[in-house]
Amino acid sequence: MDHNDLRIGDAEREQTMAALREHFAQGRLTHEELEERLDRTLAAKTARDLAGITADLPGPGYRTPAPQPDMGDWRAAMHAHRQQMQEMRRAHRDMRHTWGHHHPWRRHRGPHPIVPLLFVAMMLGLFFGGFGVFKALLVVWVAAVVVSMVRRRFHHRR
């Protein structure tokens, strides 16, 4: 259906009547022409009818609305969107290849896994092996914690 064949409402008729009154005030229409065109405006049912009433007058009047996008425009927009998404996927894949398989957000957080194991061994050594085993494992555990902290700080700076 053509856009000009759509039915109009009171707002569109009022807009056209205001434009006709303005043209009359500026001397473009006689009193008889104004009354005839106002009658035609009140009787108009479609946008095409209103456009014909002010077609020979310059400036403001009823203008047919801009045509709505059709399916071809929608398809073109969807095609452009798909192209943009494919380019983004390619860029993301290229970045992953550039970084290798090392993802900074997947980096291990916290102490090295040996530290909790040494702590468990230290507690077991205290209960089953005596204080001598506990002291030896305590020294190893403290050394592992210090090394783990130094490594994390060194890797965090890069």
GROMACS .gro file of C-alpha atoms in nm:
model
  158
    1MET     CA    1   0.000   0.000   0.000
    2ASP     CA    2   0.122   0.346  -0.088
    3HIS     CA    3   0.192   0.582   0.202
    4ASN     CA    4  -0.025   0.852   0.044
    5ASP     CA    5  -0.329   0.622   0.058
    6LEU     CA    6  -0.319   0.592   0.437
    7ARG     CA    7  -0.603   0.756   0.628
    8ILE     CA    8  -0.537   1.080   0.812
    9GLY     CA    9  -0.659   1.218   1.144
   10ASP     CA   10  -0.771   1.550   1.285
   11ALA     CA   11  -0.415   1.659   1.363
   12GLU     CA   12  -0.316   1.641   0.996
   13ARG     CA   13  -0.632   1.829   0.889
   14GLU     CA   14  -0.563   2.100   1.151
   15GLN     CA   15  -0.203   2.136   1.027
   16THR     CA   16  -0.326   2.189   0.671
   17MET     CA   17  -0.596   2.439   0.777
   18ALA     CA   18  -0.337   2.641   0.971
   19ALA     CA   19  -0.114   2.651   0.663
   20LEU     CA   20  -0.408   2.764   0.446
   21ARG     CA   21  -0.491   3.045   0.690
   22GLU     CA   22  -0.128   3.156   0.679
   23HIS     CA   23  -0.132   3.163   0.297
   24PHE     CA   24  -0.455   3.367   0.307
   25ALA     CA   25  -0.295   3.614   0.550
   26GLN     CA   26   0.001   3.653   0.315
   27GLY     CA   27  -0.230   3.723   0.019
   28ARG     CA   28  -0.173   3.404  -0.178
   29LEU     CA   29  -0.538   3.296  -0.152
   30THR     CA   30  -0.863   3.483  -0.190
   31HIS     CA   31  -1.142   3.445   0.061
   32GLU     CA   32  -1.336   3.213  -0.174
   33GLU     CA   33  -1.027   2.995  -0.238
   34LEU     CA   34  -0.965   2.974   0.134
   35GLU     CA   35  -1.320   2.856   0.207
   36GLU     CA   36  -1.313   2.605  -0.078
   37ARG     CA   37  -0.980   2.461   0.036
   38LEU     CA   38  -1.090   2.450   0.400
   39ASP     CA   39  -1.399   2.253   0.296
   40ARG     CA   40  -1.181   2.013   0.095
   41THR     CA   41  -0.948   1.981   0.394
   42LEU     CA   42  -1.234   1.886   0.626
   43ALA     CA   43  -1.356   1.631   0.372
   44ALA     CA   44  -1.011   1.480   0.306
   45LYS     CA   45  -0.964   1.117   0.407
   46THR     CA   46  -0.611   1.032   0.289
   47ALA     CA   47  -0.270   1.195   0.286
   48ARG     CA   48  -0.294   1.223  -0.094
   49ASP     CA   49  -0.609   1.437  -0.060
   50LEU     CA   50  -0.434   1.680   0.180
   51ALA     CA   51  -0.121   1.702  -0.031
   52GLY     CA   52  -0.331   1.800  -0.335
   53ILE     CA   53  -0.493   2.088  -0.144
   54THR     CA   54  -0.162   2.266  -0.078
   55ALA     CA   55   0.038   2.138  -0.376
   56ASP     CA   56   0.043   2.475  -0.558
   57LEU     CA   57   0.136   2.675  -0.247
   58PRO     CA   58   0.494   2.736  -0.128
   59GLY     CA   59   0.620   2.678   0.224
   60PRO     CA   60   0.440   2.496   0.502
   61GLY     CA   61   0.145   2.280   0.421
   62TYR     CA   62   0.066   1.918   0.455
   63ARG     CA   63   0.357   1.715   0.332
   64THR     CA   64   0.336   1.345   0.294
   65PRO     CA   65   0.542   1.169   0.557
   66ALA     CA   66   0.870   1.014   0.458
   67PRO     CA   67   0.830   0.662   0.330
   68GLN     CA   68   0.881   0.387   0.583
   69PRO     CA   69   1.171   0.149   0.527
   70ASP     CA   70   1.075  -0.157   0.332
   71MET     CA   71   1.203  -0.514   0.358
   72GLY     CA   72   1.498  -0.439   0.130
   73ASP     CA   73   1.625  -0.178   0.378
   74TRP     CA   74   1.580  -0.425   0.663
   75ARG     CA   75   1.770  -0.694   0.477
   76ALA     CA   76   2.055  -0.453   0.400
   77ALA     CA   77   2.074  -0.352   0.768
   78MET     CA   78   2.078  -0.716   0.879
   79HIS     CA   79   2.348  -0.798   0.625
   80ALA     CA   80   2.562  -0.508   0.752
   81HIS     CA   81   2.508  -0.627   1.110
   82ARG     CA   82   2.616  -0.982   1.024
   83GLN     CA   83   2.928  -0.849   0.850
   84GLN     CA   84   3.016  -0.640   1.155
   85MET     CA   85   2.970  -0.940   1.387
   86GLN     CA   86   3.192  -1.157   1.165
   87GLU     CA   87   3.464  -0.891   1.168
   88MET     CA   88   3.445  -0.873   1.548
   89ARG     CA   89   3.474  -1.253   1.575
   90ARG     CA   90   3.777  -1.249   1.344
   91ALA     CA   91   3.942  -0.972   1.548
   92HIS     CA   92   3.875  -1.163   1.870
   93ARG     CA   93   4.019  -1.483   1.722
   94ASP     CA   94   4.327  -1.294   1.600
   95MET     CA   95   4.382  -1.145   1.945
   96ARG     CA   96   4.363  -1.492   2.101
   97HIS     CA   97   4.621  -1.620   1.854
   98THR     CA   98   4.843  -1.320   1.923
   99TRP     CA   99   4.827  -1.379   2.296
  100GLY     CA  100   4.870  -1.751   2.253
  101HIS     CA  101   4.678  -1.970   2.492
  102HIS     CA  102   4.779  -1.756   2.788
  103HIS     CA  103   4.481  -1.559   2.910
  104PRO     CA  104   4.567  -1.303   3.178
  105TRP     CA  105   4.223  -1.330   3.333
  106ARG     CA  106   4.269  -1.705   3.375
  107ARG     CA  107   4.600  -1.672   3.551
  108HIS     CA  108   4.634  -1.865   3.874
  109ARG     CA  109   4.545  -1.658   4.178
  110GLY     CA  110   4.668  -1.727   4.529
  111PRO     CA  111   4.960  -1.932   4.657
  112HIS     CA  112   5.129  -2.214   4.471
  113PRO     CA  113   4.946  -2.546   4.519
  114ILE     CA  114   5.242  -2.688   4.713
  115VAL     CA  115   5.193  -2.438   4.999
  116PRO     CA  116   4.866  -2.587   5.132
  117LEU     CA  117   5.006  -2.938   5.087
  118LEU     CA  118   5.311  -2.847   5.291
  119PHE     CA  119   5.085  -2.701   5.560
  120VAL     CA  120   4.890  -3.027   5.583
  121ALA     CA  121   5.216  -3.225   5.595
  122MET     CA  122   5.344  -2.992   5.867
  123MET     CA  123   5.033  -3.051   6.082
  124LEU     CA  124   5.054  -3.425   6.028
  125GLY     CA  125   5.424  -3.414   6.115
  126LEU     CA  126   5.344  -3.231   6.440
  127PHE     CA  127   5.083  -3.487   6.543
  128PHE     CA  128   5.256  -3.807   6.430
  129GLY     CA  129   5.625  -3.727   6.393
  130GLY     CA  130   5.697  -3.494   6.678
  131PHE     CA  131   5.832  -3.144   6.708
  132GLY     CA  132   6.150  -3.206   6.503
  133VAL     CA  133   5.958  -3.300   6.189
  134PHE     CA  134   5.727  -3.002   6.247
  135LYS     CA  135   6.023  -2.759   6.263
  136ALA     CA  136   6.175  -2.893   5.942
  137LEU     CA  137   5.845  -2.874   5.754
  138LEU     CA  138   5.778  -2.528   5.900
  139VAL     CA  139   6.101  -2.398   5.748
  140VAL     CA  140   6.015  -2.553   5.410
  141TRP     CA  141   5.659  -2.414   5.430
  142VAL     CA  142   5.777  -2.059   5.511
  143ALA     CA  143   6.027  -2.078   5.223
  144ALA     CA  144   5.750  -2.194   4.985
  145VAL     CA  145   5.521  -1.908   5.096
  146VAL     CA  146   5.798  -1.651   5.043
  147VAL     CA  147   5.889  -1.791   4.701
  148SER     CA  148   5.521  -1.796   4.603
  149MET     CA  149   5.476  -1.431   4.705
  150VAL     CA  150   5.790  -1.323   4.517
  151ARG     CA  151   5.682  -1.508   4.204
  152ARG     CA  152   5.334  -1.355   4.214
  153ARG     CA  153   5.472  -1.005   4.260
  154PHE     CA  154   5.724  -1.058   3.976
  155HIS     CA  155   5.456  -1.190   3.737
  156HIS     CA  156   5.210  -0.919   3.840
  157ARG     CA  157   5.452  -0.643   3.726
  158ARG     CA  158   5.474  -0.781   3.371
   0.00000   0.00000   0.00000
